Coordinates of C-alpha atoms in Angstrom, one line a residue:
M1 CA -15.9 35.2 -9.0
T2 CA -16.8 31.8 -11.6
S3 CA -19.0 29.4 -10.8
V4 CA -19.2 26.1 -10.8
Q5 CA -20.7 23.0 -10.4
G6 CA -19.9 20.3 -8.3
T7 CA -21.4 16.9 -8.1
A8 CA -21.7 12.7 -6.9
I9 CA -20.2 10.4 -9.8
D10 CA -19.0 7.2 -10.1
I11 CA -15.7 5.5 -11.8
A12 CA -15.6 1.6 -12.8
T13 CA -12.4 0.4 -12.2
E14 CA -10.4 -3.1 -13.0
D15 CA -11.2 -4.0 -9.1
G16 CA -15.0 -2.1 -8.6
V17 CA -16.4 1.2 -8.5
A18 CA -14.5 4.5 -7.1
D19 CA -16.7 7.2 -6.3
A20 CA -15.7 10.4 -7.0
Y21 CA -16.0 14.3 -6.5
L22 CA -16.8 16.2 -9.8
T23 CA -16.4 20.5 -10.2
H24 CA -15.8 22.4 -12.9
P25 CA -17.1 25.9 -14.6
D26 CA -20.6 26.5 -14.6
D27 CA -20.8 27.5 -18.3
G28 CA -21.5 24.5 -20.4
L29 CA -17.3 24.1 -21.8
P30 CA -14.6 21.9 -21.6
H31 CA -11.9 23.2 -19.4
P32 CA -8.6 21.5 -18.2
G33 CA -8.6 18.3 -16.5
V34 CA -6.8 18.6 -13.2
L35 CA -7.2 15.1 -10.9
L36 CA -6.8 15.4 -7.2
Y37 CA -5.3 13.6 -5.0
M38 CA -7.0 13.2 -1.2
D39 CA -4.6 12.6 1.9
A40 CA -5.0 9.7 4.4
F41 CA -7.8 10.8 5.5
G42 CA -9.9 10.4 2.6
L43 CA -12.6 12.4 0.5
R44 CA -14.4 15.0 2.3
P45 CA -15.8 18.2 2.8
H46 CA -13.3 19.7 2.9
L47 CA -11.6 18.2 -0.3
E48 CA -14.0 19.6 -2.6
S49 CA -13.9 23.0 -1.3
M50 CA -10.5 22.6 -3.0
A51 CA -11.3 21.2 -5.5
D52 CA -13.8 24.1 -6.0
R53 CA -11.4 26.2 -5.3
L54 CA -9.3 24.6 -8.8
A55 CA -12.6 25.1 -10.7
E56 CA -13.4 28.2 -9.5
A57 CA -10.1 28.8 -11.4
G58 CA -11.7 27.4 -14.9
Y59 CA -10.6 24.0 -14.4
T60 CA -12.1 20.9 -14.8
V61 CA -11.0 18.3 -11.8
L62 CA -11.4 15.1 -10.1
V63 CA -11.2 13.8 -7.3
P64 CA -11.6 10.3 -6.8
N65 CA -12.0 8.1 -3.6
V66 CA -8.9 6.0 -3.9
F67 CA -9.6 3.2 -1.0
Y68 CA -12.7 2.8 -2.0
R69 CA -11.8 -1.2 -2.2
H70 CA -13.0 -0.5 1.6
G71 CA -16.6 1.4 0.8
R72 CA -17.1 4.4 -0.5
S73 CA -16.7 7.9 1.3
P74 CA -16.6 8.9 4.1
V75 CA -14.7 5.3 4.8
F76 CA -13.4 5.8 8.2
D77 CA -15.4 7.7 11.5
L78 CA -14.1 11.6 11.5
P79 CA -14.2 14.2 13.5
E80 CA -15.5 17.4 11.7
F81 CA -11.6 18.7 13.1
I82 CA -9.3 16.4 12.7
D83 CA -6.6 15.6 15.5
P84 CA -5.5 12.9 16.1
A85 CA -2.6 13.7 18.8
A86 CA -6.3 14.4 21.2
R87 CA -7.8 11.1 19.4
P88 CA -4.7 8.8 18.2
Q89 CA -7.6 6.2 17.2
I90 CA -8.0 7.6 13.8
W91 CA -5.2 5.8 13.1
E92 CA -6.6 1.9 13.8
Q93 CA -9.1 2.9 11.3
V94 CA -6.6 4.6 8.9
G95 CA -4.0 2.8 8.9
P96 CA -4.8 -0.8 7.6
V97 CA -5.5 0.7 4.8
L98 CA -3.2 3.2 4.0
M99 CA -1.3 0.0 4.0
S100 CA -2.6 -2.2 1.4
H101 CA -2.7 0.8 -1.6
T102 CA 0.0 -0.6 -2.8
S103 CA 1.6 1.0 -6.2
D104 CA 0.5 -1.0 -8.4
L105 CA -3.0 -0.4 -7.2
A106 CA -2.4 2.6 -7.0
I107 CA -0.6 2.9 -11.0
R108 CA -4.0 0.4 -12.2
D109 CA -6.2 3.3 -10.8
A110 CA -4.3 5.9 -11.9
G111 CA -4.6 4.9 -15.8
T112 CA -9.0 4.7 -14.8
Y113 CA -8.5 8.0 -13.5
L114 CA -6.8 9.3 -16.8
R115 CA -9.0 8.2 -19.4
W116 CA -12.5 9.0 -17.6
L117 CA -11.1 12.6 -18.1
A118 CA -9.7 11.9 -21.4
D119 CA -12.9 11.0 -22.4
S120 CA -15.2 13.5 -20.4
P121 CA -17.3 16.6 -22.6
V122 CA -16.1 19.0 -19.4
V123 CA -12.3 18.3 -19.7
A124 CA -10.7 19.9 -23.0
D125 CA -8.7 17.6 -24.9
G126 CA -4.6 17.2 -24.0
K127 CA -2.7 16.1 -21.3
V128 CA -4.0 16.7 -17.7
A129 CA -2.3 18.4 -14.3
V130 CA -2.2 16.1 -11.1
T131 CA -2.4 17.4 -7.7
G132 CA -1.5 15.3 -4.6
Y133 CA -1.7 16.1 -0.9
C134 CA 0.5 13.9 1.6
M135 CA -0.2 10.3 0.3
G136 CA -1.5 11.8 -2.6
A137 CA 1.6 13.1 -4.0
R138 CA 3.0 10.0 -3.8
L139 CA 0.2 9.4 -6.0
A140 CA 0.6 12.1 -8.3
L141 CA 3.9 11.2 -8.7
Y142 CA 3.2 7.5 -9.4
T143 CA 0.7 9.1 -12.0
A144 CA 3.4 11.2 -13.8
G145 CA 6.2 9.0 -14.1
S146 CA 3.7 5.8 -15.7
Y147 CA 1.9 7.7 -18.0
P148 CA 4.5 10.9 -18.9
D149 CA 2.6 11.6 -22.5
R150 CA -1.4 11.9 -20.4
V151 CA 0.1 14.6 -17.3
A152 CA 1.7 17.7 -18.1
A153 CA 2.1 18.8 -15.0
M154 CA 2.2 17.5 -11.2
A155 CA 2.5 19.3 -8.1
G156 CA 3.1 17.2 -4.6
F157 CA 2.0 19.1 -0.6
H158 CA 3.7 17.8 2.6
G159 CA 4.0 13.6 0.8
G160 CA 5.8 11.7 2.8
H161 CA 7.8 8.7 1.9
L162 CA 9.0 9.9 -1.9
A163 CA 12.3 9.0 -1.7
T164 CA 13.4 5.9 -0.1
D165 CA 15.0 2.7 0.1
A166 CA 12.5 0.5 -1.2
P167 CA 11.5 -0.8 -4.8
D168 CA 8.4 1.1 -5.4
S169 CA 9.6 3.9 -4.2
P170 CA 8.0 6.7 -6.0
H171 CA 11.1 8.2 -6.8
T172 CA 11.7 5.4 -8.7
V173 CA 9.2 6.6 -11.9
A174 CA 10.4 10.9 -11.6
G175 CA 13.0 9.6 -14.4
N176 CA 9.6 8.7 -16.3
V177 CA 8.4 12.5 -15.7
S178 CA 8.1 14.4 -18.9
G179 CA 6.2 17.7 -17.7
E180 CA 6.8 20.3 -14.5
V181 CA 6.6 19.3 -11.1
Y182 CA 6.8 21.1 -8.3
F183 CA 7.5 20.1 -4.1
G184 CA 6.6 22.1 -1.7
H185 CA 7.7 19.8 1.5
A186 CA 6.7 20.7 4.6
D187 CA 9.8 21.9 7.2
E188 CA 8.7 20.0 10.2
D189 CA 8.3 16.4 8.5
S190 CA 9.6 13.4 9.4
S191 CA 8.2 11.5 6.7
M192 CA 9.9 13.1 4.1
P193 CA 13.8 14.5 6.0
P194 CA 15.9 16.1 3.9
E195 CA 18.1 13.5 2.8
Q196 CA 14.8 12.3 1.3
Q197 CA 14.5 15.9 -0.4
R198 CA 17.6 15.6 -1.6
L199 CA 18.1 12.2 -2.9
L200 CA 14.3 13.4 -4.9
E201 CA 15.7 16.1 -5.9
E202 CA 19.1 14.7 -7.6
T203 CA 16.8 12.2 -9.3
L204 CA 14.6 15.1 -11.1
T205 CA 17.5 16.8 -12.0
A206 CA 19.7 14.5 -13.1
A207 CA 16.2 12.9 -15.3
G208 CA 16.0 15.7 -16.5
V209 CA 12.8 17.1 -15.4
R210 CA 12.0 20.3 -15.3
H211 CA 10.4 21.2 -11.4
R212 CA 11.0 22.9 -8.1
C213 CA 11.2 21.9 -5.1
E214 CA 10.3 24.4 -2.2
V215 CA 10.6 23.5 2.1
Y216 CA 7.8 25.7 3.5
P217 CA 9.4 26.6 6.8
G218 CA 7.3 26.0 10.0
A219 CA 4.6 23.7 8.2
H220 CA 3.9 19.8 9.6
H221 CA 2.8 17.2 7.7
G222 CA -1.2 17.8 6.8
Y223 CA -0.5 22.0 6.4
T224 CA -2.8 22.8 3.1
Q225 CA -5.8 20.7 6.0
A226 CA -7.9 23.0 7.5
D227 CA -9.9 20.7 8.8
T228 CA -6.8 19.3 10.6
S229 CA -5.2 20.2 13.8
A230 CA -1.3 20.5 11.2
Y231 CA -2.9 23.4 9.1
N232 CA -0.8 26.4 8.6
K233 CA -2.2 29.5 7.4
E234 CA 0.2 31.2 6.0
G235 CA 1.3 27.6 4.7
A236 CA -1.7 26.6 3.0
E237 CA -2.2 30.2 0.7
R238 CA 1.5 29.9 -0.8
H239 CA 0.7 26.3 -2.4
W240 CA -1.9 27.9 -3.7
A241 CA -0.1 30.1 -4.8
A242 CA 2.3 28.2 -6.1
L243 CA -0.5 26.0 -7.5
L244 CA -2.2 28.0 -9.7
D245 CA 0.8 29.5 -11.1
L246 CA 2.2 26.6 -12.5
L247 CA -1.3 25.1 -14.0
G248 CA -1.1 28.9 -15.2
R249 CA 2.3 27.6 -17.1
T250 CA 0.7 24.4 -18.3
F251 CA -2.3 25.5 -19.9

């Protein structure tokens, strides 16, 4: 197994300083970059361990705290195991912060993260990949559609509200994507119903974007997150296989 080096870093943005986690193989060489977007619960040890797993596979991975405008991570007071059904007050913390992270802010920040990766000596020259979880899937699609010249591949897992009738719905930028796209939808996810899944795929197909959209049976919104009650081991391992396959074809 490849030894990795993980460290906390700060990234200057137009609106302040975003704390982030950076991890990469500990061999002194540059590696293909991956921008990993967090779920709504924020940057925490579990996401760092996911980033480390990607680094072990040969990538330099950046995980920004996208809620940095509300403080450094951890932004929320979360238990080690997150079960919103048992502790619904979690949403009293998360909800307002999530709603405040508009598409304009997300796209602006994405440019900053991509520039940081382009300038980093531990990131190989060329385009990068982007992956995201829950709300992070939306951010990944915004990034790939807004900066197609910088993104070679994009993946999103158990994303919600990806193809709505809102004027800034993420699917509205899907036609700009130049890299390959993969989506792993949760089967039991009211935030991404079949009609949204169809609209997203129809949009990607009409634009000629190379893509694959799959539904993970029996999986709930959040199925990759092992520190939450939504975790589904089978779905999580399927996600790893799909993600690493996509990155392997890309780089």
